[in-house]
């Protein structure tokens, strides 16, 4: 074993960063044995130096992250500060000064991963980011390495624990959205500002990363169709139950049947209770990968939190340090296919549409005619009059597979009917 330690700079020392530092200290001997050399925490960049950080030598704390990554003796920079800047500049500066990088920054990778990949390749350094996608769940490395000889056609999964917890509570406990969100906040699953989670931004960033790796093409955050869960109601969950389904916020990345394009989308969807993703409860994540030779693979586990995310960071750290000792680098960006990302209007799926309609003869025929005129085939219809005697009925239509653009045109036409009082909800049906 080499006795001279590999030096690690840590950018950020919050929930994840502090756990990374703790594991590096408490598991130092094991890490050294696995790597083939000791690893030494050489500096920790923070914004608030006066905060007490148990187990970390105060002399390592600095507010000058730029000076830390420019030192020249740093072997690996671990970036867990998040956001676009200054993270992007710090990472590219680290490459310029001889360090490889381990990052958990999904927002930056989804927004401008190309800059990071190019900088890493230009300076012959590693860029590893397992922790950016699903906490402790190994997804990036299986896609980049284990399935490198296969053709991945679809990635389907739950990649945000906060929204899964909320939807699970709405389904299992009958909670309303606000009530379930309050519970998630109290338990620490939701941030004080939950927008990134409940509006789907977090999941969309992860979908962009996964699609890029799976399909060997560049997919940016702007390429991902995004819908959150704020409009999902208890009535939607109840309707899903009647269909033998539940509702999940899904990230779906698909290769077109002709292989000439890909799609990436995040939205709530009904999935059958028989599907393995339907049983994913609480704040857990799970992802299905469908490949031509390997078939269906499922990855399941805690997708967030200090310890799970730190586990993924340390796994990357070990890999990068091993590469450093071997004088090699791991896999970089693979974007040789240069496939275009199709718009959401081209996506074909099933739909569940709830309408408020006048409770009188002929309404169903009018609605069916509109669907037919737009080329959308109906699978099932359920109509039920309201008990309050208001002269209205609830009409639920489940379609066969149709393009999103065709469904959008159908709904626009339905809204113009005098007998349609309102569109209560529209939800896609997946997993069949």
JSON list of C-alpha atoms in Angstrom, two decimals, residues 24-259:
[
{"chain": "A", "resi": 24, "resn": "UNK", "atom": "CA", "xyz": [-13.89, 9.51, 5.79]},
{"chain": "A", "resi": 25, "resn": "UNK", "atom": "CA", "xyz": [-12.71, 9.82, 9.39]},
{"chain": "A", "resi": 26, "resn": "UNK", "atom": "CA", "xyz": [-14.41, 6.85, 11.03]},
{"chain": "A", "resi": 27, "resn": "UNK", "atom": "CA", "xyz": [-13.79, 4.44, 8.12]},
{"chain": "A", "resi": 28, "resn": "UNK", "atom": "CA", "xyz": [-10.31, 5.72, 7.27]},
{"chain": "A", "resi": 29, "resn": "UNK", "atom": "CA", "xyz": [-8.58, 2.34, 7.60]},
{"chain": "A", "resi": 30, "resn": "UNK", "atom": "CA", "xyz": [-11.16, 0.50, 5.52]},
{"chain": "A", "resi": 31, "resn": "UNK", "atom": "CA", "xyz": [-11.09, 3.16, 2.82]},
{"chain": "A", "resi": 32, "resn": "UNK", "atom": "CA", "xyz": [-7.30, 3.02, 2.68]},
{"chain": "A", "resi": 33, "resn": "UNK", "atom": "CA", "xyz": [-7.38, -0.76, 2.33]},
{"chain": "A", "resi": 34, "resn": "UNK", "atom": "CA", "xyz": [-9.94, -0.59, -0.49]},
{"chain": "A", "resi": 35, "resn": "UNK", "atom": "CA", "xyz": [-8.16, 2.19, -2.35]},
{"chain": "A", "resi": 36, "resn": "UNK", "atom": "CA", "xyz": [-4.57, 1.12, -1.81]},
{"chain": "A", "resi": 37, "resn": "UNK", "atom": "CA", "xyz": [-3.56, 4.40, -0.15]},
{"chain": "A", "resi": 38, "resn": "UNK", "atom": "CA", "xyz": [-4.80, 6.57, 2.71]},
{"chain": "A", "resi": 39, "resn": "UNK", "atom": "CA", "xyz": [-7.17, 9.45, 1.96]},
{"chain": "A", "resi": 40, "resn": "UNK", "atom": "CA", "xyz": [-6.76, 12.70, 3.82]},
{"chain": "A", "resi": 41, "resn": "UNK", "atom": "CA", "xyz": [-9.29, 15.49, 4.20]},
{"chain": "A", "resi": 42, "resn": "UNK", "atom": "CA", "xyz": [-7.11, 18.44, 3.22]},
{"chain": "A", "resi": 43, "resn": "UNK", "atom": "CA", "xyz": [-9.64, 21.28, 3.38]},
{"chain": "A", "resi": 44, "resn": "UNK", "atom": "CA", "xyz": [-13.33, 22.07, 3.79]},
{"chain": "A", "resi": 45, "resn": "UNK", "atom": "CA", "xyz": [-14.85, 25.12, 2.09]},
{"chain": "A", "resi": 46, "resn": "UNK", "atom": "CA", "xyz": [-17.93, 26.59, 3.78]},
{"chain": "A", "resi": 47, "resn": "UNK", "atom": "CA", "xyz": [-19.92, 29.83, 3.77]},
{"chain": "A", "resi": 48, "resn": "UNK", "atom": "CA", "xyz": [-20.29, 30.12, 7.55]},
{"chain": "A", "resi": 49, "resn": "UNK", "atom": "CA", "xyz": [-16.96, 29.30, 9.23]},
{"chain": "A", "resi": 50, "resn": "UNK", "atom": "CA", "xyz": [-18.19, 30.02, 12.78]},
{"chain": "A", "resi": 51, "resn": "UNK", "atom": "CA", "xyz": [-20.63, 27.11, 12.83]},
{"chain": "A", "resi": 52, "resn": "UNK", "atom": "CA", "xyz": [-19.49, 24.18, 15.00]},
{"chain": "A", "resi": 53, "resn": "UNK", "atom": "CA", "xyz": [-18.77, 21.07, 12.90]},
{"chain": "A", "resi": 54, "resn": "UNK", "atom": "CA", "xyz": [-18.24, 18.06, 15.11]},
{"chain": "A", "resi": 55, "resn": "UNK", "atom": "CA", "xyz": [-15.33, 15.82, 14.17]},
{"chain": "A", "resi": 56, "resn": "UNK", "atom": "CA", "xyz": [-13.75, 18.26, 11.72]},
{"chain": "A", "resi": 57, "resn": "UNK", "atom": "CA", "xyz": [-10.45, 19.94, 12.55]},
{"chain": "A", "resi": 58, "resn": "UNK", "atom": "CA", "xyz": [-11.22, 23.71, 12.62]},
{"chain": "A", "resi": 59, "resn": "UNK", "atom": "CA", "xyz": [-7.90, 24.38, 10.89]},
{"chain": "A", "resi": 60, "resn": "UNK", "atom": "CA", "xyz": [-9.31, 22.71, 7.75]},
{"chain": "A", "resi": 61, "resn": "UNK", "atom": "CA", "xyz": [-12.20, 25.16, 7.45]},
{"chain": "A", "resi": 62, "resn": "UNK", "atom": "CA", "xyz": [-11.96, 27.92, 4.86]},
{"chain": "A", "resi": 63, "resn": "UNK", "atom": "CA", "xyz": [-14.32, 30.33, 3.13]},
{"chain": "A", "resi": 64, "resn": "UNK", "atom": "CA", "xyz": [-12.06, 30.59, 0.08]},
{"chain": "A", "resi": 65, "resn": "UNK", "atom": "CA", "xyz": [-13.21, 27.66, -2.04]},
{"chain": "A", "resi": 66, "resn": "UNK", "atom": "CA", "xyz": [-11.35, 28.96, -5.09]},
{"chain": "A", "resi": 67, "resn": "UNK", "atom": "CA", "xyz": [-8.00, 28.98, -3.29]},
{"chain": "A", "resi": 68, "resn": "UNK", "atom": "CA", "xyz": [-8.68, 25.48, -2.00]},
{"chain": "A", "resi": 69, "resn": "UNK", "atom": "CA", "xyz": [-9.26, 23.95, -5.44]},
{"chain": "A", "resi": 70, "resn": "UNK", "atom": "CA", "xyz": [-6.28, 25.85, -6.86]},
{"chain": "A", "resi": 71, "resn": "UNK", "atom": "CA", "xyz": [-3.78, 24.50, -4.33]},
{"chain": "A", "resi": 72, "resn": "UNK", "atom": "CA", "xyz": [-2.27, 22.04, -6.79]},
{"chain": "A", "resi": 73, "resn": "UNK", "atom": "CA", "xyz": [-1.76, 19.25, -4.23]},
{"chain": "A", "resi": 74, "resn": "UNK", "atom": "CA", "xyz": [-5.46, 18.26, -4.17]},
{"chain": "A", "resi": 75, "resn": "UNK", "atom": "CA", "xyz": [-6.16, 14.90, -5.78]},
{"chain": "A", "resi": 76, "resn": "UNK", "atom": "CA", "xyz": [-9.96, 14.85, -5.57]},
{"chain": "A", "resi": 77, "resn": "UNK", "atom": "CA", "xyz": [-12.53, 17.59, -5.04]},
{"chain": "A", "resi": 78, "resn": "UNK", "atom": "CA", "xyz": [-15.88, 16.54, -3.58]},
{"chain": "A", "resi": 79, "resn": "UNK", "atom": "CA", "xyz": [-18.55, 19.10, -4.51]},
{"chain": "A", "resi": 80, "resn": "UNK", "atom": "CA", "xyz": [-21.76, 19.03, -2.48]},
{"chain": "A", "resi": 81, "resn": "UNK", "atom": "CA", "xyz": [-22.70, 22.71, -2.42]},
{"chain": "A", "resi": 82, "resn": "UNK", "atom": "CA", "xyz": [-25.30, 22.44, -5.23]},
{"chain": "A", "resi": 83, "resn": "UNK", "atom": "CA", "xyz": [-26.58, 25.10, -7.60]},
{"chain": "A", "resi": 84, "resn": "UNK", "atom": "CA", "xyz": [-25.06, 26.37, -10.82]},
{"chain": "A", "resi": 85, "resn": "UNK", "atom": "CA", "xyz": [-22.56, 28.95, -9.63]},
{"chain": "A", "resi": 86, "resn": "UNK", "atom": "CA", "xyz": [-20.05, 29.00, -8.07]},
{"chain": "A", "resi": 87, "resn": "UNK", "atom": "CA", "xyz": [-20.13, 25.19, -8.37]},
{"chain": "A", "resi": 88, "resn": "UNK", "atom": "CA", "xyz": [-19.52, 25.16, -12.14]},
{"chain": "A", "resi": 89, "resn": "UNK", "atom": "CA", "xyz": [-16.50, 27.47, -11.93]},
{"chain": "A", "resi": 90, "resn": "UNK", "atom": "CA", "xyz": [-15.07, 25.63, -8.93]},
{"chain": "A", "resi": 91, "resn": "UNK", "atom": "CA", "xyz": [-15.35, 22.26, -10.67]},
{"chain": "A", "resi": 92, "resn": "UNK", "atom": "CA", "xyz": [-13.73, 23.42, -13.91]},
{"chain": "A", "resi": 93, "resn": "UNK", "atom": "CA", "xyz": [-11.01, 25.18, -11.89]},
{"chain": "A", "resi": 94, "resn": "UNK", "atom": "CA", "xyz": [-10.36, 21.94, -10.01]},
{"chain": "A", "resi": 95, "resn": "UNK", "atom": "CA", "xyz": [-9.83, 20.12, -13.31]},
{"chain": "A", "resi": 96, "resn": "UNK", "atom": "CA", "xyz": [-7.44, 22.84, -14.48]},
{"chain": "A", "resi": 97, "resn": "UNK", "atom": "CA", "xyz": [-5.33, 22.41, -11.35]},
{"chain": "A", "resi": 98, "resn": "UNK", "atom": "CA", "xyz": [-5.02, 18.65, -11.49]},
{"chain": "A", "resi": 99, "resn": "UNK", "atom": "CA", "xyz": [-7.91, 17.33, -9.41]},
{"chain": "A", "resi": 100, "resn": "UNK", "atom": "CA", "xyz": [-10.65, 14.91, -10.34]},
{"chain": "A", "resi": 101, "resn": "UNK", "atom": "CA", "xyz": [-14.17, 15.66, -9.12]},
{"chain": "A", "resi": 102, "resn": "UNK", "atom": "CA", "xyz": [-16.95, 13.81, -7.34]},
{"chain": "A", "resi": 103, "resn": "UNK", "atom": "CA", "xyz": [-20.23, 15.75, -7.41]},
{"chain": "A", "resi": 104, "resn": "UNK", "atom": "CA", "xyz": [-23.80, 15.38, -6.18]},
{"chain": "A", "resi": 105, "resn": "UNK", "atom": "CA", "xyz": [-24.97, 18.40, -8.17]},
{"chain": "A", "resi": 106, "resn": "UNK", "atom": "CA", "xyz": [-27.93, 17.23, -10.28]},
{"chain": "A", "resi": 107, "resn": "UNK", "atom": "CA", "xyz": [-29.02, 20.77, -11.19]},
{"chain": "A", "resi": 108, "resn": "UNK", "atom": "CA", "xyz": [-25.65, 21.67, -12.69]},
{"chain": "A", "resi": 109, "resn": "UNK", "atom": "CA", "xyz": [-25.21, 18.36, -14.49]},
{"chain": "A", "resi": 110, "resn": "UNK", "atom": "CA", "xyz": [-28.67, 18.64, -16.04]},
{"chain": "A", "resi": 111, "resn": "UNK", "atom": "CA", "xyz": [-28.27, 22.32, -16.93]},
{"chain": "A", "resi": 112, "resn": "UNK", "atom": "CA", "xyz": [-24.70, 22.33, -18.22]},
{"chain": "A", "resi": 113, "resn": "UNK", "atom": "CA", "xyz": [-23.16, 18.90, -17.95]},
{"chain": "A", "resi": 114, "resn": "UNK", "atom": "CA", "xyz": [-21.48, 19.42, -21.32]},
{"chain": "A", "resi": 115, "resn": "UNK", "atom": "CA", "xyz": [-19.16, 22.07, -19.89]},
{"chain": "A", "resi": 116, "resn": "UNK", "atom": "CA", "xyz": [-18.13, 19.77, -17.06]},
{"chain": "A", "resi": 117, "resn": "UNK", "atom": "CA", "xyz": [-17.61, 16.75, -19.32]},
{"chain": "A", "resi": 118, "resn": "UNK", "atom": "CA", "xyz": [-15.56, 18.77, -21.78]},
{"chain": "A", "resi": 119, "resn": "UNK", "atom": "CA", "xyz": [-13.37, 20.25, -19.04]},
{"chain": "A", "resi": 120, "resn": "UNK", "atom": "CA", "xyz": [-12.78, 16.83, -17.49]},
{"chain": "A", "resi": 121, "resn": "UNK", "atom": "CA", "xyz": [-11.80, 15.34, -20.87]},
{"chain": "A", "resi": 122, "resn": "UNK", "atom": "CA", "xyz": [-9.59, 18.29, -21.74]},
{"chain": "A", "resi": 123, "resn": "UNK", "atom": "CA", "xyz": [-7.56, 17.89, -18.54]},
{"chain": "A", "resi": 124, "resn": "UNK", "atom": "CA", "xyz": [-7.78, 14.06, -18.45]},
{"chain": "A", "resi": 125, "resn": "UNK", "atom": "CA", "xyz": [-9.62, 13.98, -15.11]},
{"chain": "A", "resi": 126, "resn": "UNK", "atom": "CA", "xyz": [-12.51, 12.02, -13.70]},
{"chain": "A", "resi": 127, "resn": "UNK", "atom": "CA", "xyz": [-16.03, 13.36, -13.21]},
{"chain": "A", "resi": 128, "resn": "UNK", "atom": "CA", "xyz": [-18.17, 11.01, -11.10]},
{"chain": "A", "resi": 129, "resn": "UNK", "atom": "CA", "xyz": [-21.69, 11.83, -9.92]},
{"chain": "A", "resi": 130, "resn": "UNK", "atom": "CA", "xyz": [-23.55, 8.76, -8.66]},
{"chain": "A", "resi": 131, "resn": "UNK", "atom": "CA", "xyz": [-25.05, 10.78, -5.79]},
{"chain": "A", "resi": 132, "resn": "UNK", "atom": "CA", "xyz": [-26.70, 13.24, -8.19]},
{"chain": "A", "resi": 133, "resn": "UNK", "atom": "CA", "xyz": [-29.47, 10.89, -9.28]},
{"chain": "A", "resi": 134, "resn": "UNK", "atom": "CA", "xyz": [-30.94, 8.70, -6.55]},
{"chain": "A", "resi": 135, "resn": "UNK", "atom": "CA", "xyz": [-29.00, 8.90, -3.31]},
{"chain": "A", "resi": 136, "resn": "UNK", "atom": "CA", "xyz": [-27.55, 5.54, -2.32]},
{"chain": "A", "resi": 137, "resn": "UNK", "atom": "CA", "xyz": [-29.15, 3.67, -5.24]},
{"chain": "A", "resi": 138, "resn": "UNK", "atom": "CA", "xyz": [-26.50, 2.70, -7.83]},
{"chain": "A", "resi": 139, "resn": "UNK", "atom": "CA", "xyz": [-27.81, 3.87, -11.20]},
{"chain": "A", "resi": 140, "resn": "UNK", "atom": "CA", "xyz": [-25.14, 5.91, -12.94]},
{"chain": "A", "resi": 141, "resn": "UNK", "atom": "CA", "xyz": [-22.42, 3.29, -12.76]},
{"chain": "A", "resi": 142, "resn": "UNK", "atom": "CA", "xyz": [-24.65, 0.40, -13.92]},
{"chain": "A", "resi": 143, "resn": "UNK", "atom": "CA", "xyz": [-25.75, 2.52, -16.89]},
{"chain": "A", "resi": 144, "resn": "UNK", "atom": "CA", "xyz": [-22.24, 3.77, -17.72]},
{"chain": "A", "resi": 145, "resn": "UNK", "atom": "CA", "xyz": [-20.40, 0.51, -17.10]},
{"chain": "A", "resi": 146, "resn": "UNK", "atom": "CA", "xyz": [-22.47, -2.62, -16.41]},
{"chain": "A", "resi": 147, "resn": "UNK", "atom": "CA", "xyz": [-24.85, -1.99, -19.32]},
{"chain": "A", "resi": 148, "resn": "UNK", "atom": "CA", "xyz": [-22.26, -0.40, -21.62]},
{"chain": "A", "resi": 149, "resn": "UNK", "atom": "CA", "xyz": [-22.48, -3.37, -23.99]},
{"chain": "A", "resi": 150, "resn": "UNK", "atom": "CA", "xyz": [-26.28, -3.42, -24.09]},
{"chain": "A", "resi": 151, "resn": "UNK", "atom": "CA", "xyz": [-28.92, -1.20, -25.68]},
{"chain": "A", "resi": 152, "resn": "UNK", "atom": "CA", "xyz": [-31.12, 0.57, -23.14]},
{"chain": "A", "resi": 153, "resn": "UNK", "atom": "CA", "xyz": [-34.57, 1.40, -24.46]},
{"chain": "A", "resi": 154, "resn": "UNK", "atom": "CA", "xyz": [-36.39, 2.72, -21.40]},
{"chain": "A", "resi": 155, "resn": "UNK", "atom": "CA", "xyz": [-35.78, 4.12, -17.94]},
{"chain": "A", "resi": 156, "resn": "UNK", "atom": "CA", "xyz": [-38.89, 4.41, -15.77]},
{"chain": "A", "resi": 157, "resn": "UNK", "atom": "CA", "xyz": [-38.90, 5.28, -12.12]},
{"chain": "A", "resi": 158, "resn": "UNK", "atom": "CA", "xyz": [-39.64, 7.17, -8.94]},
{"chain": "A", "resi": 159, "resn": "UNK", "atom": "CA", "xyz": [-36.67, 9.46, -8.34]},
{"chain": "A", "resi": 160, "resn": "UNK", "atom": "CA", "xyz": [-38.02, 11.93, -5.77]},
{"chain": "A", "resi": 161, "resn": "UNK", "atom": "CA", "xyz": [-38.70, 10.75, -2.24]},
{"chain": "A", "resi": 162, "resn": "UNK", "atom": "CA", "xyz": [-40.67, 13.81, -1.12]},
{"chain": "A", "resi": 163, "resn": "UNK", "atom": "CA", "xyz": [-43.34, 13.48, -3.78]},
{"chain": "A", "resi": 164, "resn": "UNK", "atom": "CA", "xyz": [-43.53, 9.73, -3.34]},
{"chain": "A", "resi": 165, "resn": "UNK", "atom": "CA", "xyz": [-44.15, 10.22, 0.39]},
{"chain": "A", "resi": 166, "resn": "UNK", "atom": "CA", "xyz": [-46.90, 12.76, -0.28]},
{"chain": "A", "resi": 167, "resn": "UNK", "atom": "CA", "xyz": [-48.67, 10.60, -2.86]},
{"chain": "A", "resi": 168, "resn": "UNK", "atom": "CA", "xyz": [-48.30, 7.54, -0.66]},
{"chain": "A", "resi": 169, "resn": "UNK", "atom": "CA", "xyz": [-49.98, 9.34, 2.23]},
{"chain": "A", "resi": 170, "resn": "UNK", "atom": "CA", "xyz": [-52.78, 10.57, -0.02]},
{"chain": "A", "resi": 171, "resn": "UNK", "atom": "CA", "xyz": [-53.31, 7.01, -1.22]},
{"chain": "A", "resi": 172, "resn": "UNK", "atom": "CA", "xyz": [-52.87, 4.96, 1.95]},
{"chain": "A", "resi": 173, "resn": "UNK", "atom": "CA", "xyz": [-54.16, 7.39, 4.60]},
{"chain": "A", "resi": 174, "resn": "UNK", "atom": "CA", "xyz": [-56.65, 9.37, 2.55]},
{"chain": "A", "resi": 175, "resn": "UNK", "atom": "CA", "xyz": [-54.83, 12.63, 3.28]},
{"chain": "A", "resi": 176, "resn": "UNK", "atom": "CA", "xyz": [-55.31, 15.72, 1.14]},
{"chain": "A", "resi": 177, "resn": "UNK", "atom": "CA", "xyz": [-52.33, 17.19, -0.69]},
{"chain": "A", "resi": 178, "resn": "UNK", "atom": "CA", "xyz": [-51.75, 20.01, 1.83]},
{"chain": "A", "resi": 179, "resn": "UNK", "atom": "CA", "xyz": [-52.05, 17.68, 4.80]},
{"chain": "A", "resi": 180, "resn": "UNK", "atom": "CA", "xyz": [-49.59, 15.19, 3.28]},
{"chain": "A", "resi": 181, "resn": "UNK", "atom": "CA", "xyz": [-47.15, 18.00, 2.44]},
{"chain": "A", "resi": 182, "resn": "UNK", "atom": "CA", "xyz": [-47.30, 19.28, 6.03]},
{"chain": "A", "resi": 183, "resn": "UNK", "atom": "CA", "xyz": [-46.48, 15.79, 7.29]},
{"chain": "A", "resi": 184, "resn": "UNK", "atom": "CA", "xyz": [-43.58, 15.47, 4.86]},
{"chain": "A", "resi": 185, "resn": "UNK", "atom": "CA", "xyz": [-42.23, 18.83, 6.06]},
{"chain": "A", "resi": 186, "resn": "UNK", "atom": "CA", "xyz": [-42.55, 17.85, 9.73]},
{"chain": "A", "resi": 187, "resn": "UNK", "atom": "CA", "xyz": [-40.62, 14.63, 9.09]},
{"chain": "A", "resi": 188, "resn": "UNK", "atom": "CA", "xyz": [-37.86, 16.44, 7.21]},
{"chain": "A", "resi": 189, "resn": "UNK", "atom": "CA", "xyz": [-38.68, 14.95, 3.80]},
{"chain": "A", "resi": 190, "resn": "UNK", "atom": "CA", "xyz": [-39.75, 18.31, 2.36]},
{"chain": "A", "resi": 191, "resn": "UNK", "atom": "CA", "xyz": [-37.80, 21.56, 2.40]},
{"chain": "A", "resi": 192, "resn": "UNK", "atom": "CA", "xyz": [-39.26, 24.79, 3.79]},
{"chain": "A", "resi": 193, "resn": "UNK", "atom": "CA", "xyz": [-39.73, 25.71, 0.12]},
{"chain": "A", "resi": 194, "resn": "UNK", "atom": "CA", "xyz": [-40.78, 22.41, -1.51]},
{"chain": "A", "resi": 195, "resn": "UNK", "atom": "CA", "xyz": [-41.13, 23.84, -5.03]},
{"chain": "A", "resi": 196, "resn": "UNK", "atom": "CA", "xyz": [-38.21, 21.93, -6.54]},
{"chain": "A", "resi": 197, "resn": "UNK", "atom": "CA", "xyz": [-39.74, 18.65, -5.41]},
{"chain": "A", "resi": 198, "resn": "UNK", "atom": "CA", "xyz": [-43.50, 19.09, -5.79]},
{"chain": "A", "resi": 199, "resn": "UNK", "atom": "CA", "xyz": [-43.27, 20.91, -9.13]},
{"chain": "A", "resi": 200, "resn": "UNK", "atom": "CA", "xyz": [-41.03, 18.21, -10.56]},
{"chain": "A", "resi": 201, "resn": "UNK", "atom": "CA", "xyz": [-37.82, 20.22, -11.08]},
{"chain": "A", "resi": 202, "resn": "UNK", "atom": "CA", "xyz": [-35.71, 17.81, -9.01]},
{"chain": "A", "resi": 203, "resn": "UNK", "atom": "CA", "xyz": [-37.03, 14.75, -10.84]},
{"chain": "A", "resi": 204, "resn": "UNK", "atom": "CA", "xyz": [-36.64, 16.46, -14.23]},
{"chain": "A", "resi": 205, "resn": "UNK", "atom": "CA", "xyz": [-32.95, 17.14, -13.59]},
{"chain": "A", "resi": 206, "resn": "UNK", "atom": "CA", "xyz": [-32.42, 13.49, -12.71]},
{"chain": "A", "resi": 207, "resn": "UNK", "atom": "CA", "xyz": [-34.34, 12.41, -15.81]},
{"chain": "A", "resi": 208, "resn": "UNK", "atom": "CA", "xyz": [-32.08, 14.54, -18.00]},
{"chain": "A", "resi": 209, "resn": "UNK", "atom": "CA", "xyz": [-28.98, 12.92, -16.50]},
{"chain": "A", "resi": 210, "resn": "UNK", "atom": "CA", "xyz": [-30.35, 9.38, -16.82]},
{"chain": "A", "resi": 211, "resn": "UNK", "atom": "CA", "xyz": [-31.55, 9.89, -20.39]},
{"chain": "A", "resi": 212, "resn": "UNK", "atom": "CA", "xyz": [-28.18, 11.25, -21.47]},
{"chain": "A", "resi": 213, "resn": "UNK", "atom": "CA", "xyz": [-26.31, 8.26, -20.06]},
{"chain": "A", "resi": 214, "resn": "UNK", "atom": "CA", "xyz": [-28.84, 5.62, -21.13]},
{"chain": "A", "resi": 215, "resn": "UNK", "atom": "CA", "xyz": [-29.15, 6.77, -24.73]},
{"chain": "A", "resi": 216, "resn": "UNK", "atom": "CA", "xyz": [-25.61, 8.11, -25.29]},
{"chain": "A", "resi": 217, "resn": "UNK", "atom": "CA", "xyz": [-26.87, 11.53, -26.27]},
{"chain": "A", "resi": 218, "resn": "UNK", "atom": "CA", "xyz": [-26.98, 14.98, -24.74]},
{"chain": "A", "resi": 219, "resn": "UNK", "atom": "CA", "xyz": [-30.20, 15.76, -22.88]},
{"chain": "A", "resi": 220, "resn": "UNK", "atom": "CA", "xyz": [-30.58, 19.04, -21.02]},
{"chain": "A", "resi": 221, "resn": "UNK", "atom": "CA", "xyz": [-33.06, 20.02, -18.37]},
{"chain": "A", "resi": 222, "resn": "UNK", "atom": "CA", "xyz": [-34.94, 22.15, -20.91]},
{"chain": "A", "resi": 223, "resn": "UNK", "atom": "CA", "xyz": [-35.52, 19.02, -23.00]},
{"chain": "A", "resi": 224, "resn": "UNK", "atom": "CA", "xyz": [-37.50, 17.32, -20.23]},
{"chain": "A", "resi": 225, "resn": "UNK", "atom": "CA", "xyz": [-41.28, 17.76, -20.11]},
{"chain": "A", "resi": 226, "resn": "UNK", "atom": "CA", "xyz": [-42.18, 18.52, -16.50]},
{"chain": "A", "resi": 227, "resn": "UNK", "atom": "CA", "xyz": [-45.38, 18.39, -14.45]},
{"chain": "A", "resi": 228, "resn": "UNK", "atom": "CA", "xyz": [-45.56, 18.34, -10.66]},
{"chain": "A", "resi": 229, "resn": "UNK", "atom": "CA", "xyz": [-48.04, 16.87, -8.19]},
{"chain": "A", "resi": 230, "resn": "UNK", "atom": "CA", "xyz": [-49.71, 20.02, -6.90]},
{"chain": "A", "resi": 231, "resn": "UNK", "atom": "CA", "xyz": [-52.82, 19.41, -9.01]},
{"chain": "A", "resi": 232, "resn": "UNK", "atom": "CA", "xyz": [-53.24, 15.77, -7.94]},
{"chain": "A", "resi": 233, "resn": "UNK", "atom": "CA", "xyz": [-56.38, 15.41, -5.79]},
{"chain": "A", "resi": 234, "resn": "UNK", "atom": "CA", "xyz": [-57.87, 12.83, -3.49]},
{"chain": "A", "resi": 235, "resn": "UNK", "atom": "CA", "xyz": [-60.46, 12.24, -6.21]},
{"chain": "A", "resi": 236, "resn": "UNK", "atom": "CA", "xyz": [-57.65, 11.27, -8.61]},
{"chain": "A", "resi": 237, "resn": "UNK", "atom": "CA", "xyz": [-56.35, 8.72, -6.10]},
{"chain": "A", "resi": 238, "resn": "UNK", "atom": "CA", "xyz": [-59.85, 7.36, -5.55]},
{"chain": "A", "resi": 239, "resn": "UNK", "atom": "CA", "xyz": [-60.41, 7.05, -9.29]},
{"chain": "A", "resi": 240, "resn": "UNK", "atom": "CA", "xyz": [-57.08, 5.27, -9.64]},
{"chain": "A", "resi": 241, "resn": "UNK", "atom": "CA", "xyz": [-58.11, 2.77, -6.97]},
{"chain": "A", "resi": 242, "resn": "UNK", "atom": "CA", "xyz": [-61.29, 1.98, -8.87]},
{"chain": "A", "resi": 243, "resn": "UNK", "atom": "CA", "xyz": [-59.09, 1.13, -11.86]},
{"chain": "A", "resi": 244, "resn": "UNK", "atom": "CA", "xyz": [-56.79, -1.05, -9.76]},
{"chain": "A", "resi": 245, "resn": "UNK", "atom": "CA", "xyz": [-54.08, 1.60, -9.90]},
{"chain": "A", "resi": 246, "resn": "UNK", "atom": "CA", "xyz": [-52.23, 4.10, -7.77]},
{"chain": "A", "resi": 247, "resn": "UNK", "atom": "CA", "xyz": [-50.62, 7.45, -8.63]},
{"chain": "A", "resi": 248, "resn": "UNK", "atom": "CA", "xyz": [-46.86, 8.08, -8.71]},
{"chain": "A", "resi": 249, "resn": "UNK", "atom": "CA", "xyz": [-44.67, 10.92, -9.97]},
{"chain": "A", "resi": 250, "resn": "UNK", "atom": "CA", "xyz": [-42.65, 9.17, -12.67]},
{"chain": "A", "resi": 251, "resn": "UNK", "atom": "CA", "xyz": [-39.51, 10.04, -14.57]},
{"chain": "A", "resi": 252, "resn": "UNK", "atom": "CA", "xyz": [-39.74, 8.34, -17.97]},
{"chain": "A", "resi": 253, "resn": "UNK", "atom": "CA", "xyz": [-36.95, 8.28, -20.53]},
{"chain": "A", "resi": 254, "resn": "UNK", "atom": "CA", "xyz": [-37.61, 6.35, -23.74]},
{"chain": "A", "resi": 255, "resn": "UNK", "atom": "CA", "xyz": [-35.97, 5.56, -27.03]},
{"chain": "A", "resi": 256, "resn": "UNK", "atom": "CA", "xyz": [-38.39, 5.84, -29.97]},
{"chain": "A", "resi": 257, "resn": "UNK", "atom": "CA", "xyz": [-39.47, 2.59, -31.60]},
{"chain": "A", "resi": 258, "resn": "UNK", "atom": "CA", "xyz": [-37.54, 3.49, -34.75]},
{"chain": "A", "resi": 259, "resn": "UNK", "atom": "CA", "xyz": [-34.46, 4.37, -32.69]}
]
